[in-house]
Amino acid sequence: AQVARLDARTLEQVWCTRLVNTAELDRWNYMGVLGVLPDGDLIAIASDRIFRLSPHDGEILAETTLPVAGPVRDAAYNGYTMLSDGRIAAKTVHRHGTDVDGFAAFMAGNAFAAPGSTVTIIDSATWSVVASVQAPEHIGGRITSTVLDGHDVIYLVGFTNLYRWRWDGTTPVSYTHLTLPTKR
């Protein structure tokens, strides 16, 4: 997993930073996500790690290993959302029963048998894990959030259920199970 900056005019590479050598560490090579923090630094998630990078030269300014349920070689954080208090909420996906890399692992293996996704809250100032819980099932889609009734809420879509997790800023997230309607 790596991040590169391109010159927008020439499309030539300005810098490239390797984040995780998945082959060397025997990890699932699965796409993470890249975004920009309010101060302009970059935030990237790859494998079981979150990184803060300089946008100027790609230098890794901070790195934290994130918790996962099940074998770390079969888990990857595939997205994050920023909460209103500046913290980061992220979650895992898992491959199960296969060594295939990338998105194809979901078709080659059995995602229904994968461990429940890990939902983790990271403090963007200290780069430390504030809270971590396991979702009731494997969550394949991206994590999203909003503010509802004055509280941050995190939404996760499972195979047949929608979960709304409430974050109060100090305690681990708790969730409400919302059942999705079935087709008739």
JSON list of N, CA and C in Angstrom, two decimals, residues 72-109:
[
{"chain": "A", "resi": 72, "resn": "VAL", "atom": "N", "xyz": [-5.19, -10.80, 11.72]},
{"chain": "A", "resi": 72, "resn": "VAL", "atom": "CA", "xyz": [-4.83, -9.50, 11.15]},
{"chain": "A", "resi": 72, "resn": "VAL", "atom": "C", "xyz": [-4.48, -9.63, 9.66]},
{"chain": "A", "resi": 73, "resn": "ARG", "atom": "N", "xyz": [-4.00, -10.78, 9.24]},
{"chain": "A", "resi": 73, "resn": "ARG", "atom": "CA", "xyz": [-3.64, -10.97, 7.82]},
{"chain": "A", "resi": 73, "resn": "ARG", "atom": "C", "xyz": [-4.86, -10.93, 6.91]},
{"chain": "A", "resi": 74, "resn": "ASP", "atom": "N", "xyz": [-6.06, -11.11, 7.48]},
{"chain": "A", "resi": 74, "resn": "ASP", "atom": "CA", "xyz": [-7.29, -11.14, 6.69]},
{"chain": "A", "resi": 74, "resn": "ASP", "atom": "C", "xyz": [-8.19, -9.94, 6.93]},
{"chain": "A", "resi": 75, "resn": "ALA", "atom": "N", "xyz": [-7.68, -8.91, 7.59]},
{"chain": "A", "resi": 75, "resn": "ALA", "atom": "CA", "xyz": [-8.48, -7.72, 7.90]},
{"chain": "A", "resi": 75, "resn": "ALA", "atom": "C", "xyz": [-7.84, -6.48, 7.31]},
{"chain": "A", "resi": 76, "resn": "ALA", "atom": "N", "xyz": [-8.67, -5.51, 6.99]},
{"chain": "A", "resi": 76, "resn": "ALA", "atom": "CA", "xyz": [-8.16, -4.23, 6.50]},
{"chain": "A", "resi": 76, "resn": "ALA", "atom": "C", "xyz": [-9.19, -3.14, 6.83]},
{"chain": "A", "resi": 77, "resn": "TYR", "atom": "N", "xyz": [-8.70, -2.01, 7.26]},
{"chain": "A", "resi": 77, "resn": "TYR", "atom": "CA", "xyz": [-9.58, -0.85, 7.41]},
{"chain": "A", "resi": 77, "resn": "TYR", "atom": "C", "xyz": [-9.81, -0.28, 6.02]},
{"chain": "A", "resi": 78, "resn": "ASN", "atom": "N", "xyz": [-11.07, -0.05, 5.68]},
{"chain": "A", "resi": 78, "resn": "ASN", "atom": "CA", "xyz": [-11.36, 0.41, 4.31]},
{"chain": "A", "resi": 78, "resn": "ASN", "atom": "C", "xyz": [-12.09, 1.74, 4.27]},
{"chain": "A", "resi": 79, "resn": "GLY", "atom": "N", "xyz": [-12.04, 2.48, 5.32]},
{"chain": "A", "resi": 79, "resn": "GLY", "atom": "CA", "xyz": [-12.67, 3.78, 5.27]},
{"chain": "A", "resi": 79, "resn": "GLY", "atom": "C", "xyz": [-12.71, 4.43, 6.62]},
{"chain": "A", "resi": 80, "resn": "TYR", "atom": "N", "xyz": [-13.03, 5.70, 6.62]},
{"chain": "A", "resi": 80, "resn": "TYR", "atom": "CA", "xyz": [-13.18, 6.43, 7.87]},
{"chain": "A", "resi": 80, "resn": "TYR", "atom": "C", "xyz": [-14.13, 7.59, 7.63]},
{"chain": "A", "resi": 81, "resn": "THR", "atom": "N", "xyz": [-14.58, 8.18, 8.73]},
{"chain": "A", "resi": 81, "resn": "THR", "atom": "CA", "xyz": [-15.40, 9.37, 8.70]},
{"chain": "A", "resi": 81, "resn": "THR", "atom": "C", "xyz": [-14.94, 10.27, 9.84]},
{"chain": "A", "resi": 82, "resn": "MET", "atom": "N", "xyz": [-15.03, 11.57, 9.64]},
{"chain": "A", "resi": 82, "resn": "MET", "atom": "CA", "xyz": [-14.65, 12.52, 10.69]},
{"chain": "A", "resi": 82, "resn": "MET", "atom": "C", "xyz": [-15.88, 12.84, 11.53]},
{"chain": "A", "resi": 83, "resn": "LEU", "atom": "N", "xyz": [-15.71, 12.80, 12.84]},
{"chain": "A", "resi": 83, "resn": "LEU", "atom": "CA", "xyz": [-16.78, 13.15, 13.76]},
{"chain": "A", "resi": 83, "resn": "LEU", "atom": "C", "xyz": [-16.71, 14.64, 14.08]},
{"chain": "A", "resi": 84, "resn": "SER", "atom": "N", "xyz": [-17.77, 15.18, 14.64]},
{"chain": "A", "resi": 84, "resn": "SER", "atom": "CA", "xyz": [-17.83, 16.63, 14.87]},
{"chain": "A", "resi": 84, "resn": "SER", "atom": "C", "xyz": [-16.80, 17.11, 15.88]},
{"chain": "A", "resi": 85, "resn": "ASP", "atom": "N", "xyz": [-16.31, 16.22, 16.76]},
{"chain": "A", "resi": 85, "resn": "ASP", "atom": "CA", "xyz": [-15.31, 16.62, 17.75]},
{"chain": "A", "resi": 85, "resn": "ASP", "atom": "C", "xyz": [-13.88, 16.47, 17.22]},
{"chain": "A", "resi": 86, "resn": "GLY", "atom": "N", "xyz": [-13.72, 16.16, 15.92]},
{"chain": "A", "resi": 86, "resn": "GLY", "atom": "CA", "xyz": [-12.41, 16.04, 15.31]},
{"chain": "A", "resi": 86, "resn": "GLY", "atom": "C", "xyz": [-11.83, 14.64, 15.37]},
{"chain": "A", "resi": 87, "resn": "ARG", "atom": "N", "xyz": [-12.51, 13.75, 16.03]},
{"chain": "A", "resi": 87, "resn": "ARG", "atom": "CA", "xyz": [-12.04, 12.36, 16.08]},
{"chain": "A", "resi": 87, "resn": "ARG", "atom": "C", "xyz": [-12.41, 11.65, 14.79]},
{"chain": "A", "resi": 88, "resn": "ILE", "atom": "N", "xyz": [-11.76, 10.52, 14.58]},
{"chain": "A", "resi": 88, "resn": "ILE", "atom": "CA", "xyz": [-11.93, 9.74, 13.37]},
{"chain": "A", "resi": 88, "resn": "ILE", "atom": "C", "xyz": [-12.60, 8.42, 13.73]},
{"chain": "A", "resi": 89, "resn": "ALA", "atom": "N", "xyz": [-13.62, 8.04, 13.01]},
{"chain": "A", "resi": 89, "resn": "ALA", "atom": "CA", "xyz": [-14.26, 6.73, 13.17]},
{"chain": "A", "resi": 89, "resn": "ALA", "atom": "C", "xyz": [-13.92, 5.90, 11.94]},
{"chain": "A", "resi": 90, "resn": "ALA", "atom": "N", "xyz": [-13.39, 4.70, 12.17]},
{"chain": "A", "resi": 90, "resn": "ALA", "atom": "CA", "xyz": [-12.99, 3.82, 11.07]},
{"chain": "A", "resi": 90, "resn": "ALA", "atom": "C", "xyz": [-13.51, 2.42, 11.35]},
{"chain": "A", "resi": 91, "resn": "LYS", "atom": "N", "xyz": [-13.56, 1.59, 10.29]},
{"chain": "A", "resi": 91, "resn": "LYS", "atom": "CA", "xyz": [-14.01, 0.21, 10.47]},
{"chain": "A", "resi": 91, "resn": "LYS", "atom": "C", "xyz": [-13.32, -0.73, 9.49]},
{"chain": "A", "resi": 92, "resn": "THR", "atom": "N", "xyz": [-13.34, -2.01, 9.86]},
{"chain": "A", "resi": 92, "resn": "THR", "atom": "CA", "xyz": [-12.65, -3.02, 9.06]},
{"chain": "A", "resi": 92, "resn": "THR", "atom": "C", "xyz": [-13.60, -3.77, 8.12]},
{"chain": "A", "resi": 93, "resn": "VAL", "atom": "N", "xyz": [-13.00, -4.38, 7.13]},
{"chain": "A", "resi": 93, "resn": "VAL", "atom": "CA", "xyz": [-13.61, -5.44, 6.34]},
{"chain": "A", "resi": 93, "resn": "VAL", "atom": "C", "xyz": [-12.70, -6.65, 6.50]},
{"chain": "A", "resi": 94, "resn": "HIS", "atom": "N", "xyz": [-13.23, -7.84, 6.19]},
{"chain": "A", "resi": 94, "resn": "HIS", "atom": "CA", "xyz": [-12.46, -9.07, 6.36]},
{"chain": "A", "resi": 94, "resn": "HIS", "atom": "C", "xyz": [-12.67, -9.98, 5.16]},
{"chain": "A", "resi": 95, "resn": "ARG", "atom": "N", "xyz": [-11.60, -10.66, 4.79]},
{"chain": "A", "resi": 95, "resn": "ARG", "atom": "CA", "xyz": [-11.75, -11.76, 3.84]},
{"chain": "A", "resi": 95, "resn": "ARG", "atom": "C", "xyz": [-11.81, -13.03, 4.68]},
{"chain": "A", "resi": 96, "resn": "HIS", "atom": "N", "xyz": [-12.44, -14.07, 4.13]},
{"chain": "A", "resi": 96, "resn": "HIS", "atom": "CA", "xyz": [-12.57, -15.31, 4.89]},
{"chain": "A", "resi": 96, "resn": "HIS", "atom": "C", "xyz": [-12.49, -16.50, 3.94]},
{"chain": "A", "resi": 97, "resn": "GLY", "atom": "N", "xyz": [-11.59, -17.40, 4.22]},
{"chain": "A", "resi": 97, "resn": "GLY", "atom": "CA", "xyz": [-11.48, -18.63, 3.45]},
{"chain": "A", "resi": 97, "resn": "GLY", "atom": "C", "xyz": [-10.75, -18.49, 2.13]},
{"chain": "A", "resi": 98, "resn": "THR", "atom": "N", "xyz": [-9.93, -17.45, 1.99]},
{"chain": "A", "resi": 98, "resn": "THR", "atom": "CA", "xyz": [-9.20, -17.23, 0.75]},
{"chain": "A", "resi": 98, "resn": "THR", "atom": "C", "xyz": [-7.94, -16.42, 1.02]},
{"chain": "A", "resi": 99, "resn": "ASP", "atom": "N", "xyz": [-6.98, -16.54, 0.11]},
{"chain": "A", "resi": 99, "resn": "ASP", "atom": "CA", "xyz": [-5.78, -15.70, 0.17]},
{"chain": "A", "resi": 99, "resn": "ASP", "atom": "C", "xyz": [-5.77, -14.69, -0.98]},
{"chain": "A", "resi": 100, "resn": "VAL", "atom": "N", "xyz": [-6.87, -14.58, -1.70]},
{"chain": "A", "resi": 100, "resn": "VAL", "atom": "CA", "xyz": [-6.97, -13.66, -2.83]},
{"chain": "A", "resi": 100, "resn": "VAL", "atom": "C", "xyz": [-6.88, -12.22, -2.31]},
{"chain": "A", "resi": 101, "resn": "ASP", "atom": "N", "xyz": [-6.16, -11.36, -3.03]},
{"chain": "A", "resi": 101, "resn": "ASP", "atom": "CA", "xyz": [-6.03, -9.96, -2.66]},
{"chain": "A", "resi": 101, "resn": "ASP", "atom": "C", "xyz": [-7.13, -9.12, -3.29]},
{"chain": "A", "resi": 102, "resn": "GLY", "atom": "N", "xyz": [-7.24, -7.89, -2.85]},
{"chain": "A", "resi": 102, "resn": "GLY", "atom": "CA", "xyz": [-8.18, -6.93, -3.42]},
{"chain": "A", "resi": 102, "resn": "GLY", "atom": "C", "xyz": [-9.63, -7.29, -3.16]},
{"chain": "A", "resi": 103, "resn": "PHE", "atom": "N", "xyz": [-10.51, -6.63, -3.91]},
{"chain": "A", "resi": 103, "resn": "PHE", "atom": "CA", "xyz": [-11.95, -6.80, -3.77]},
{"chain": "A", "resi": 103, "resn": "PHE", "atom": "C", "xyz": [-12.39, -8.22, -4.14]},
{"chain": "A", "resi": 104, "resn": "ALA", "atom": "N", "xyz": [-11.64, -8.89, -5.01]},
{"chain": "A", "resi": 104, "resn": "ALA", "atom": "CA", "xyz": [-11.98, -10.24, -5.45]},
{"chain": "A", "resi": 104, "resn": "ALA", "atom": "C", "xyz": [-12.04, -11.23, -4.29]},
{"chain": "A", "resi": 105, "resn": "ALA", "atom": "N", "xyz": [-11.43, -10.90, -3.16]},
{"chain": "A", "resi": 105, "resn": "ALA", "atom": "CA", "xyz": [-11.46, -11.78, -1.99]},
{"chain": "A", "resi": 105, "resn": "ALA", "atom": "C", "xyz": [-12.88, -12.01, -1.50]},
{"chain": "A", "resi": 106, "resn": "PHE", "atom": "N", "xyz": [-13.76, -11.02, -1.69]},
{"chain": "A", "resi": 106, "resn": "PHE", "atom": "CA", "xyz": [-15.15, -11.19, -1.26]},
{"chain": "A", "resi": 106, "resn": "PHE", "atom": "C", "xyz": [-15.87, -12.25, -2.09]},
{"chain": "A", "resi": 107, "resn": "MET", "atom": "N", "xyz": [-15.53, -12.35, -3.39]},
{"chain": "A", "resi": 107, "resn": "MET", "atom": "CA", "xyz": [-16.15, -13.35, -4.25]},
{"chain": "A", "resi": 107, "resn": "MET", "atom": "C", "xyz": [-15.49, -14.72, -4.10]},
{"chain": "A", "resi": 108, "resn": "ALA", "atom": "N", "xyz": [-14.20, -14.73, -3.82]},
{"chain": "A", "resi": 108, "resn": "ALA", "atom": "CA", "xyz": [-13.47, -15.99, -3.72]},
{"chain": "A", "resi": 108, "resn": "ALA", "atom": "C", "xyz": [-13.69, -16.68, -2.38]},
{"chain": "A", "resi": 109, "resn": "GLY", "atom": "N", "xyz": [-13.97, -15.90, -1.35]},
{"chain": "A", "resi": 109, "resn": "GLY", "atom": "CA", "xyz": [-14.14, -16.47, -0.01]},
{"chain": "A", "resi": 109, "resn": "GLY", "atom": "C", "xyz": [-15.60, -16.46, 0.41]}
]
